[in-house]
Short mmCIF file of C-alpha atoms and ligand atoms in Angstrom, two decimals:
data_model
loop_
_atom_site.label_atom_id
_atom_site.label_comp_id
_atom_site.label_asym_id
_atom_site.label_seq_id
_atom_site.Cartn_x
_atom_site.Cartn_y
_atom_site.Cartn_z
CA UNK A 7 66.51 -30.64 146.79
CA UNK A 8 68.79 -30.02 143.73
CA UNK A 9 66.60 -31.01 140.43
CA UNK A 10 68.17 -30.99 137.02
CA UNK A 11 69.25 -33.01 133.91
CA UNK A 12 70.86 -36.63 135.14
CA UNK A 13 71.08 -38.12 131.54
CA UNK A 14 70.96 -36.51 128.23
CA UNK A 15 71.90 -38.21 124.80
CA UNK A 16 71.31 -37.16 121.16
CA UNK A 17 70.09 -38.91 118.05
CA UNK A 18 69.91 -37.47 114.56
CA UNK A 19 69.49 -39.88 111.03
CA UNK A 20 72.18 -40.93 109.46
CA UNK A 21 72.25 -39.34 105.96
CA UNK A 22 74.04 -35.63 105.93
CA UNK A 23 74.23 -32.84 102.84
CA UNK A 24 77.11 -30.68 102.60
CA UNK A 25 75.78 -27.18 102.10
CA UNK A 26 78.63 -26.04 99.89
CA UNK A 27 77.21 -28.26 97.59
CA UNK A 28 74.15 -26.99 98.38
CA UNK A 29 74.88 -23.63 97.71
CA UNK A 30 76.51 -24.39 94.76
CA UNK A 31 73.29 -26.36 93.31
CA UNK A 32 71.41 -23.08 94.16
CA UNK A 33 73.46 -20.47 92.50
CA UNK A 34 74.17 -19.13 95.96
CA UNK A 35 77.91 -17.94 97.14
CA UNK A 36 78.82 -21.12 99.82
CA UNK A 37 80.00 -18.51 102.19
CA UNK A 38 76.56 -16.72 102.47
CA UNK A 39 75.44 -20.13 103.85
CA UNK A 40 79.21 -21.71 106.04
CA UNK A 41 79.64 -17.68 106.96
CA UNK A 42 76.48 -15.92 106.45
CA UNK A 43 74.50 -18.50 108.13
CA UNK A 44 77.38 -20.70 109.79
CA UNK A 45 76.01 -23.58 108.62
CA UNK A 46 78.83 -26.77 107.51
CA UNK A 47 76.04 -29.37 107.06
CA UNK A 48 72.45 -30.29 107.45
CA UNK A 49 70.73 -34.04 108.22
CA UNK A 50 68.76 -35.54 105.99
CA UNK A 51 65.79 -37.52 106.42
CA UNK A 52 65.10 -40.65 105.05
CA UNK A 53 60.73 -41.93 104.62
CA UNK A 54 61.95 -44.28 107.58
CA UNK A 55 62.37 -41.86 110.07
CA UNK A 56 60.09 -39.31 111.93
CA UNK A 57 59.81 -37.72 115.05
CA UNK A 58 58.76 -41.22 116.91
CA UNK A 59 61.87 -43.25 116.01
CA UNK A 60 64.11 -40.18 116.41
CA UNK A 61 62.90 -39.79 119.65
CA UNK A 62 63.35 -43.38 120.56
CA UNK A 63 66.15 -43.51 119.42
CA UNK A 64 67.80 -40.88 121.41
CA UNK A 65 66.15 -41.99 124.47
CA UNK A 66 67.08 -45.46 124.34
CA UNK A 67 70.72 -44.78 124.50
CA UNK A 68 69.95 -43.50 128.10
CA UNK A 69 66.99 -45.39 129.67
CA UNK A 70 68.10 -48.11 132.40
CA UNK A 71 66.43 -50.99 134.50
CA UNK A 72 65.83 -48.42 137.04
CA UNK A 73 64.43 -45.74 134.94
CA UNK A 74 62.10 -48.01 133.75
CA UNK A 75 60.71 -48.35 137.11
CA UNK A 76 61.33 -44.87 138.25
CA UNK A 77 59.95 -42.27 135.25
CA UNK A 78 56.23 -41.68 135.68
CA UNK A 79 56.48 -38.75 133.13
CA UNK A 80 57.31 -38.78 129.32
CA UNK A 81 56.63 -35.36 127.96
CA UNK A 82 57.14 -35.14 123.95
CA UNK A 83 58.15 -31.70 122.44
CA UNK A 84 57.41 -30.86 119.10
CA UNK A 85 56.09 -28.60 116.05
CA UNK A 86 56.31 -31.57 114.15
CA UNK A 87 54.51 -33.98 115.48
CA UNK A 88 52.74 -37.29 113.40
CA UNK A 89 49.11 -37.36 114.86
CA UNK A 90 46.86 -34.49 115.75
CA UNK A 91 45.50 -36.52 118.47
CA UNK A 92 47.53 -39.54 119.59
CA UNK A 93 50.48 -38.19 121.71
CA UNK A 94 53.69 -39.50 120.29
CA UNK A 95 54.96 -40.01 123.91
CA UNK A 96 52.56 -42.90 123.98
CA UNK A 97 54.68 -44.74 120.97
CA UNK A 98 57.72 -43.75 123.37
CA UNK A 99 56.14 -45.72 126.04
CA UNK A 100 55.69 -48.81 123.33
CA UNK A 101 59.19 -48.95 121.94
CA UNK A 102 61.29 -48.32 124.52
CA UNK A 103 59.27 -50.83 127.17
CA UNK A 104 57.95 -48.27 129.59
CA UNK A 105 55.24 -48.86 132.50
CA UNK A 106 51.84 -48.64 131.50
CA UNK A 107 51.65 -46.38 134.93
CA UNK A 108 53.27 -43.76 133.27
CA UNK A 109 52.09 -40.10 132.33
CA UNK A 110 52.33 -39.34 128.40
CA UNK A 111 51.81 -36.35 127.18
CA UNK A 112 52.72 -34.54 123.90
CA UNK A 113 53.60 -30.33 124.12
CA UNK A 114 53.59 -27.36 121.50
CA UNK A 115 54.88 -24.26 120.91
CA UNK A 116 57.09 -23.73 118.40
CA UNK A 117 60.99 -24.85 118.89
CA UNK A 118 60.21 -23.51 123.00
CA UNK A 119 58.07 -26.36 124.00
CA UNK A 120 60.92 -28.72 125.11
CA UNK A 121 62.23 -25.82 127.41
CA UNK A 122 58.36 -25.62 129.26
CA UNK A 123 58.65 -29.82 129.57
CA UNK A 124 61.67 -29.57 130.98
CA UNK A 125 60.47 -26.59 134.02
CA UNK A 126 57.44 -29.29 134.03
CA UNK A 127 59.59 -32.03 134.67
CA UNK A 128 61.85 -30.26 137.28
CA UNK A 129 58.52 -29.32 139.01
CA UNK A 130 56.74 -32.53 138.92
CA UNK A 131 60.29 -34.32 140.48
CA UNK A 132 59.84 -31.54 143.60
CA UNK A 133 56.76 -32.68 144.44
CA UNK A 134 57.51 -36.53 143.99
CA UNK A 135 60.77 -37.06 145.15
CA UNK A 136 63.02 -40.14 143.64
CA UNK A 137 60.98 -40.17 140.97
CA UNK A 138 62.11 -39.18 137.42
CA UNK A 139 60.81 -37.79 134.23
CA UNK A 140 61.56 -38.48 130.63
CA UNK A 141 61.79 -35.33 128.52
CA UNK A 142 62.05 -35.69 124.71
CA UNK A 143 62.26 -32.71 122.01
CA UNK A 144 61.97 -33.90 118.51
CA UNK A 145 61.53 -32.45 115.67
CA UNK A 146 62.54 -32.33 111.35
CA UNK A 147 63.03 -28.87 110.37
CA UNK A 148 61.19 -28.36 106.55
CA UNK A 149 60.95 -25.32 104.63
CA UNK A 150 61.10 -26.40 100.77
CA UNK A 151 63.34 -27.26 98.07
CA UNK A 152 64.99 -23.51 97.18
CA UNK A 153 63.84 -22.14 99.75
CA UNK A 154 65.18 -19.31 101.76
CA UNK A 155 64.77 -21.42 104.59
CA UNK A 156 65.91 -24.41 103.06
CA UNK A 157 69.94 -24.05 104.01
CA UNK A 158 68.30 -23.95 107.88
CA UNK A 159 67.05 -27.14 107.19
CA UNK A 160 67.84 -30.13 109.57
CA UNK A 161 66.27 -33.13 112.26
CA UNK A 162 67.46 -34.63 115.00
CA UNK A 163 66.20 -35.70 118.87
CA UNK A 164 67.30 -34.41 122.06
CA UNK A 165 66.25 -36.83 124.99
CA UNK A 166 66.62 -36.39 129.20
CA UNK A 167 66.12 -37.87 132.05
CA UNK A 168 65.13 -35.28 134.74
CA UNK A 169 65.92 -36.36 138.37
CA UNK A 170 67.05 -35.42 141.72
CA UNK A 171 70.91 -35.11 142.50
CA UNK A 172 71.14 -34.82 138.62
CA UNK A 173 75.13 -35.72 137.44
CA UNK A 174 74.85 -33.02 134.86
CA UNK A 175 73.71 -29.97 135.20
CA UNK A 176 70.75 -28.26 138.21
CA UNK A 177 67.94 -26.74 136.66
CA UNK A 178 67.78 -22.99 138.84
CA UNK A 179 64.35 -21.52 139.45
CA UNK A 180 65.30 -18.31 138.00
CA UNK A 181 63.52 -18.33 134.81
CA UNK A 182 61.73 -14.91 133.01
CA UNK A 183 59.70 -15.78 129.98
CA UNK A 184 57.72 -13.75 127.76
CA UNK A 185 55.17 -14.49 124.79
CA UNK A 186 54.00 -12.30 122.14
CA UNK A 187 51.35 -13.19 119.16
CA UNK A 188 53.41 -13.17 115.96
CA UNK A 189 53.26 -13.54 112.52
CA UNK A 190 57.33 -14.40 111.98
CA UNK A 191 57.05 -18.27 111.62
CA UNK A 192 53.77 -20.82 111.52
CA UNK A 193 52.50 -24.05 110.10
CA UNK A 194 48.74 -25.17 109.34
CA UNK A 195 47.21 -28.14 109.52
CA UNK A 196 47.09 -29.09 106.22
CA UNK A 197 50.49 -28.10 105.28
CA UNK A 198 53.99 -30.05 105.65
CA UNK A 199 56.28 -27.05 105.07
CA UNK A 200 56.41 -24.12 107.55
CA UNK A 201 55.54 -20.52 106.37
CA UNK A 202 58.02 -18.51 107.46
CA UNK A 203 59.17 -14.78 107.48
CA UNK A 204 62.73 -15.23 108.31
CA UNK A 205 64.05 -11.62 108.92
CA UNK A 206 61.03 -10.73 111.10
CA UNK A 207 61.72 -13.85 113.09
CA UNK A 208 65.06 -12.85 113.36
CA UNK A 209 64.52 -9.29 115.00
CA UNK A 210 61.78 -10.55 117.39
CA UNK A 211 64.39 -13.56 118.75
CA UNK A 212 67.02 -10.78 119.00
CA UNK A 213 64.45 -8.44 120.84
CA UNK A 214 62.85 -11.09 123.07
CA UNK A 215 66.30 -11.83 123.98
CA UNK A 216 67.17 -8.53 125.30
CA UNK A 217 64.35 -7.76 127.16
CA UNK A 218 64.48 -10.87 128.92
CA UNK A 219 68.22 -10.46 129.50
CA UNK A 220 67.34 -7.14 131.11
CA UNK A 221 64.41 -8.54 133.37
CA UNK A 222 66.42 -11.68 134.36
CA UNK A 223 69.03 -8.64 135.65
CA UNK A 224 66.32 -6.72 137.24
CA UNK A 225 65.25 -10.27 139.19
CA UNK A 226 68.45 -12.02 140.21
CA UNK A 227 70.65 -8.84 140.32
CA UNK A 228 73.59 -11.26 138.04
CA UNK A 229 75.37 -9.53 135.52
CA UNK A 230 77.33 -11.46 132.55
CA UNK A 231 80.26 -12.12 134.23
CA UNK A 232 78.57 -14.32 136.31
CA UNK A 233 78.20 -16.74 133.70
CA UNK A 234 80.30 -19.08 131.90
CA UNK A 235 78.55 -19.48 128.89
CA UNK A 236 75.30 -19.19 127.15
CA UNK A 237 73.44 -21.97 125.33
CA UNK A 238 70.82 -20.53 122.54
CA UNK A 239 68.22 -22.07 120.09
CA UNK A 240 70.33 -22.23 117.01
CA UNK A 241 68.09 -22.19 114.19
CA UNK A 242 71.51 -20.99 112.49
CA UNK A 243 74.42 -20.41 114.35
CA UNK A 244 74.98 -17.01 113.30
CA UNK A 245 71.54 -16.63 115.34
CA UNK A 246 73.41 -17.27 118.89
CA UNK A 247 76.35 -15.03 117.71
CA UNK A 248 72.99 -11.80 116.59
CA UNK A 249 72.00 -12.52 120.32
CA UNK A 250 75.52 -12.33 122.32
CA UNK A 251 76.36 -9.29 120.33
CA UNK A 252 74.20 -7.31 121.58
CA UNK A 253 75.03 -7.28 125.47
CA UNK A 254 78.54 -9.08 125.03
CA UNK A 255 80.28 -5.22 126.08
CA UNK A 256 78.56 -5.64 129.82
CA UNK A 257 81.16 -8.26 130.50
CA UNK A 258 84.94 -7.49 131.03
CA UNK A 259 87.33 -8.11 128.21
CA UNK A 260 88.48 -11.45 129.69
CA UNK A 261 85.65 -12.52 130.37
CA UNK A 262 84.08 -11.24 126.47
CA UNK A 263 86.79 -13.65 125.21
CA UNK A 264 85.66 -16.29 126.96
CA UNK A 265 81.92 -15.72 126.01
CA UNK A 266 82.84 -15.91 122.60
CA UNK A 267 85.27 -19.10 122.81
CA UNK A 268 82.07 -21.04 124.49
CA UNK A 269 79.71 -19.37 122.29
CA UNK A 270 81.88 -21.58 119.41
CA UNK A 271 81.95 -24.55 121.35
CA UNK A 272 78.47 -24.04 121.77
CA UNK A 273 77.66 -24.08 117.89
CA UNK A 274 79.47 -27.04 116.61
CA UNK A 275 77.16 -30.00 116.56
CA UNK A 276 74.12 -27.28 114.93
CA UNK A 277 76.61 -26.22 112.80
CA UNK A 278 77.05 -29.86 111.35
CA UNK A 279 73.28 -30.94 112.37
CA UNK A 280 71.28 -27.63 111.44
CA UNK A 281 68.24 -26.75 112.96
CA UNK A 282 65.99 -29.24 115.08
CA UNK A 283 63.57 -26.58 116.59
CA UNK A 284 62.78 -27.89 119.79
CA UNK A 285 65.65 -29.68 121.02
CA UNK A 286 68.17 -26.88 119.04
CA UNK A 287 68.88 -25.49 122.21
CA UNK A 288 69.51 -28.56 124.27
CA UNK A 289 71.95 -29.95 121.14
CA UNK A 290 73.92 -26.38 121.74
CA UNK A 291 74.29 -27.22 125.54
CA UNK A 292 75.40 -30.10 124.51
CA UNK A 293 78.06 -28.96 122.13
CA UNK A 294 78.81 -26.52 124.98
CA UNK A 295 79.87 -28.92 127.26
CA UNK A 296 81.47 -31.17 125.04
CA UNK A 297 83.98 -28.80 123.54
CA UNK A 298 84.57 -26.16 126.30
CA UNK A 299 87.40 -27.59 128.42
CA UNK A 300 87.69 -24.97 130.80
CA UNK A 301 84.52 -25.59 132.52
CA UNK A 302 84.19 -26.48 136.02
CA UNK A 303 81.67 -27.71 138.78
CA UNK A 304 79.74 -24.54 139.84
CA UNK A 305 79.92 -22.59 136.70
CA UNK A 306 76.25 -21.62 135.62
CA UNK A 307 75.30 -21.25 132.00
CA UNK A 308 72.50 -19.58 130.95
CA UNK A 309 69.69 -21.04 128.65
CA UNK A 310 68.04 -19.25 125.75
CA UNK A 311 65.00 -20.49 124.42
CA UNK A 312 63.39 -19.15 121.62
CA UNK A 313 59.87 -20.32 119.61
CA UNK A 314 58.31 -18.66 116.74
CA UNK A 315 55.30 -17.67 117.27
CA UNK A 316 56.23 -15.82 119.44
CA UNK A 317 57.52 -17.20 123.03
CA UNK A 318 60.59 -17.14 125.03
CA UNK A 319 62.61 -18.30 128.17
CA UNK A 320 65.81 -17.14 129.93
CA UNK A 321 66.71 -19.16 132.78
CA UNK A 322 70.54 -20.62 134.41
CA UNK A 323 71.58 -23.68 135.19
CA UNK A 324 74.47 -24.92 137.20
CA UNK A 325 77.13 -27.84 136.66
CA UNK A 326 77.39 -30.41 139.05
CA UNK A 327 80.53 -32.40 140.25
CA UNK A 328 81.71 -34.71 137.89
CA UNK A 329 79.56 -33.81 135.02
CA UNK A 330 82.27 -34.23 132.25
CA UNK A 331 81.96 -37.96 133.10
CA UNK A 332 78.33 -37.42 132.31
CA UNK A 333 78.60 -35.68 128.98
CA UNK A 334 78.35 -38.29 125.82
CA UNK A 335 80.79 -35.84 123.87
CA UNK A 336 82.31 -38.76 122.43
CA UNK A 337 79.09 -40.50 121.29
CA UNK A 338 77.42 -38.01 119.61
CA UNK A 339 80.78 -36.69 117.44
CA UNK A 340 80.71 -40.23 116.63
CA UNK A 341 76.90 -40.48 115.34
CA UNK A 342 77.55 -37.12 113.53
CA UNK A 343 81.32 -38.56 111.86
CA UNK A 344 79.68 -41.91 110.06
CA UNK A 345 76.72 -40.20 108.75
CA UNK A 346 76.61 -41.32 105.05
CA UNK A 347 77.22 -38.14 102.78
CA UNK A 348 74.11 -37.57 99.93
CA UNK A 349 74.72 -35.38 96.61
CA UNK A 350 71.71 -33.01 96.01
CA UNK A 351 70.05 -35.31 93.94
CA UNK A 352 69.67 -37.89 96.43
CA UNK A 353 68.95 -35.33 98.88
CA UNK A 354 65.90 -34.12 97.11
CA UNK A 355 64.40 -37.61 96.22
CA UNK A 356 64.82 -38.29 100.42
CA UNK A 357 63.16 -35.23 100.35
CA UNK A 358 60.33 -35.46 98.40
CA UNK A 359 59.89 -39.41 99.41
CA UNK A 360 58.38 -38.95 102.71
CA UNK A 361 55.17 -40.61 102.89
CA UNK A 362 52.29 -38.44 104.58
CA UNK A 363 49.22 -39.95 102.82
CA UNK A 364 47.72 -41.85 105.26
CA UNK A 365 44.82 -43.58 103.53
CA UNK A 366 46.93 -46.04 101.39
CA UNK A 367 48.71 -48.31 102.90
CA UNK A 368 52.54 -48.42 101.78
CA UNK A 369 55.89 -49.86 103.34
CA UNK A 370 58.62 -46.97 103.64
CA UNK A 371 62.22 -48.00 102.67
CA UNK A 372 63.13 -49.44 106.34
CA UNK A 373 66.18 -50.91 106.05
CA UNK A 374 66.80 -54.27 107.74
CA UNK A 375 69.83 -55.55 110.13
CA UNK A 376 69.41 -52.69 112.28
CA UNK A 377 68.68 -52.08 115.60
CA UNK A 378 67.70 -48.53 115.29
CA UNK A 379 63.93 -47.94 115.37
CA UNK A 380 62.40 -47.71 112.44
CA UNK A 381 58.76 -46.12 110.58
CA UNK A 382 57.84 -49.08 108.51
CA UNK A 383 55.05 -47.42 106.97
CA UNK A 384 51.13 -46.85 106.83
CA UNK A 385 48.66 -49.62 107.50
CA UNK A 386 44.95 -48.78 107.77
CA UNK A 387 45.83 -45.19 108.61
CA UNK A 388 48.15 -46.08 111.84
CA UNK A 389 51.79 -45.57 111.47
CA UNK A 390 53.72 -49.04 112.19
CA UNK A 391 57.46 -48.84 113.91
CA UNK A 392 59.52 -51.43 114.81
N1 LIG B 9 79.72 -14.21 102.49
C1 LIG B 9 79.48 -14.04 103.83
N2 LIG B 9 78.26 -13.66 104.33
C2 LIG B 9 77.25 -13.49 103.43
C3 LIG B 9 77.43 -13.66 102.04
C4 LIG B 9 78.74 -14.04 101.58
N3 LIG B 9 79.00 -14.22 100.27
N4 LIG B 9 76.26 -13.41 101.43
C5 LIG B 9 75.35 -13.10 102.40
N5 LIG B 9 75.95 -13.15 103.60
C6 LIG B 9 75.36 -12.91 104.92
C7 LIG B 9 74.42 -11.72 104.96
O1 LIG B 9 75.12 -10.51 105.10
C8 LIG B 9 73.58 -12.09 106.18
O2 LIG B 9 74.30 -11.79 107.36
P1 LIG B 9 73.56 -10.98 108.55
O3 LIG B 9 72.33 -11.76 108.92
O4 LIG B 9 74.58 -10.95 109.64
O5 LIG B 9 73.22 -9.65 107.99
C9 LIG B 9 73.47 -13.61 106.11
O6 LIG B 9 74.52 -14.02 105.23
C10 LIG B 9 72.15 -14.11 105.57
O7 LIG B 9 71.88 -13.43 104.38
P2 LIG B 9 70.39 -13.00 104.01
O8 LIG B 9 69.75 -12.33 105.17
O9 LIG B 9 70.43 -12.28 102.73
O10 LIG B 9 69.76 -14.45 103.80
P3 LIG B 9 68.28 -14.84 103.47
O11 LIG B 9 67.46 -13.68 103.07
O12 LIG B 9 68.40 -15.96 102.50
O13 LIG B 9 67.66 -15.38 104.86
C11 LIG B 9 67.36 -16.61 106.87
C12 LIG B 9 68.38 -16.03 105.88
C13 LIG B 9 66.44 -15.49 107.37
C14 LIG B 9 68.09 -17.20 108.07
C15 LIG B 9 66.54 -17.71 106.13
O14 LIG B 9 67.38 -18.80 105.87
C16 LIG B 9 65.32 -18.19 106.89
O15 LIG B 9 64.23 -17.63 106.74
N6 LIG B 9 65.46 -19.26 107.74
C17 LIG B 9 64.33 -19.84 108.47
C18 LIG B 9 63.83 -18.96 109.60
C19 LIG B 9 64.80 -18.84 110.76
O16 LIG B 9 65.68 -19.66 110.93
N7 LIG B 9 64.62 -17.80 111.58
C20 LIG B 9 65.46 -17.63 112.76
C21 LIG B 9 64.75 -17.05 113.95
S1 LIG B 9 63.20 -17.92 114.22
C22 LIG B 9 63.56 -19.17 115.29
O17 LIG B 9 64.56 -19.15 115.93
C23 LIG B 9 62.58 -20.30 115.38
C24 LIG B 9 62.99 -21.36 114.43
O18 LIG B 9 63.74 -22.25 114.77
C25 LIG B 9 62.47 -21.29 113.05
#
């Protein structure tokens, strides 16, 4: 039975800062952070949004009639999750009209956890056949205001529907994974802002990702020719570019060239998006197959998935026959064109607006005449969405 990704869409608020002007506002050079970094832009997040509606969101642009009666899963990724007991798959369930005979759980582990819902998923459709699961990664990437994590910044939703015969792309049982207890990258309890040693977090991805490249080698026997392109967590682009380098010379120099074409293709929604931890890498395959044109059924990619923390996956995946009808290229450079543009200002009252006192009840500023789904605020210490 071929298992894989059917449906996958993409949802990210609609209020966007220019890092140039960023930079600028910081005293730092813009090209440390466009060049340096390769970021363009970062999404801002209004007190109206969280990981709950951005989830929704996302996942009602895919869910039909027939999922409805056909998921029996929803697994929620995320390191920033809203309850620290209440799984926010349960308010999935709620807004976007699911059976109560679902499954709904909530996962954790850094920016990796959507990658282990999504093996979960594939395994859970083997054993059930016809039936589907609903895989969401969500997450709102917060370091500070000047910050050196702050131009990494970003939020957004990545959600799929996991199936047999997927349109998209298979999901090969080829995976190697590895975790490590680190100190590079961590958030308590009590805290809204991640700690972060960014260097340190750098090395380990770029280590974990050689050593897995060289086990998944040692397993499959595949070298890099075999693959059309890579999709990595982008917690900055530059990140996917640190990776590539360092095993790009095993492929021919054809075959570099075109490793390095998809590699851009593969960075252009996180460059205008920035970094959404758990679904980063699922945005990238998505920018992947929306801007590579020379792609074809049959090609496999290969998925990097990288958590702080420390854990990581390196597993393939294959493209099925008519996938580029499947692909919502069109949609998401659309939801990523008519975000509204905020000055630094209004970027850091957004950003210092979000409401995460829970014992007094307040309305957030929900807009109305919209169908999005919305955080409308606290009441009695549950969160209220509409
Ligand atoms: N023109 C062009 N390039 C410039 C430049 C200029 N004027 N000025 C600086 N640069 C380059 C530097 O040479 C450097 O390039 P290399 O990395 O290739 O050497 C790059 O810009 C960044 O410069 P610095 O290292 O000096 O920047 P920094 O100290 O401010 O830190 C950062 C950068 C580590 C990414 C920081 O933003 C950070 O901590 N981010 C959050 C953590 C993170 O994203 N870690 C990534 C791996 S962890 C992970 O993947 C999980 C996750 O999602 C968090």
């Amino acid at each position: 039975m071929t298992i894989g990704i059917d449906k996958i869409a993409f949802y990210t608020p609609n209020y966007v800062l220019d890092l140039v002007t960023l930079a600028k506002a910081r005293g730092d050079e813009p090209d440390k952070y466009t060049i340096g970094i390769g970021q363009n832009r970062q999404t801002v997040v209004p007190n109206f949004e969280d990981v709950v509606t951005m989830g929704a969101n996302a996942a009602i642009k895919i869910i039909t009639a027939d999922d409805r009666e056909k998921i029996d899963l929803i697994i929620f990724a995320t390191e920033s999750g809203i309850d620290n007991s209440k799984s926010s798959a349960l308010y999935m369930q709620t807004l976007l009209e699911l059976s109560e005979f679902v499954r709904t759980i909530e996962l954790k582990q850094a920016c990796y956890a959507g990658t282990y819902g999504l093996m979960q998923a594939r395994d859970y459709v083997a054993t059930h056949p016809g039936r589907r699961v609903l895989v969401v990664a969500s997450d709102i990437a917060r370091y500070g205001l000047s910050t050196s994590g702050e131009v990494t910044q970003g939020a957004g939703a990545i959600a799929m529907i996991v199936s047999e015969a997927p349109k998209i792309v298979s999901i090969n049982t080829d995976s190697v994974y590895m975790s490590r207890n680190a100190s590079d990258f961590w958030r308590p309890v009590d805290r809204q802002e991640a700690l972060v040693d960014g260097h340190l977090s750098t090395d380990i991805y770029k280590e974990m990702f050689l050593t897995l490249w060289q086990r998944y080698q040692l397993k499959t026997n595949q070298q890099l020719n075999d693959f059309a392109g890579f999709a990595f967590h982008l917690p900055y682009t530059k990140m996917g570019k640190k990776a590539l380098d360092q095993i790009i010379n095993e492929a021919t120099l054809a075959h570099q060239q075109k490793l390095t074409h998809h590699l851009k293709a593969s960075q252009k929604f996180n460059r205008e998006v920035g970094n959404l931890y758990t679904g980063s890498v699922y945005l990238s395959l998505l920018s992947l197959l929306s801007y590579a044109t020379d792609l074809k059924s049959g090609d496999k990619l290969a998925i990097f998935s990288y958590g702080s923390g420390a854990e990581a996956e390196l597993y393939s995946v294959t493209l099925q026959n008519g996938f580029e009808n499947h692909v919502p290229a069109k949609m998401t450079q659309q939801l990523l064109l008519k975000r509204q543009l905020v000055s630094v200002n209004q970027y850091e009252t957004m950003f210092k607006s979000q409401l995460y006192d829970s014992h007094i009840n307040i309305n957030s500023n929900a807009v109305k005449d919209t169908k999005l789904f919305q955080f409308l605020g606290w009441h009695n210490g549950e969160r209220v969405y509409r």
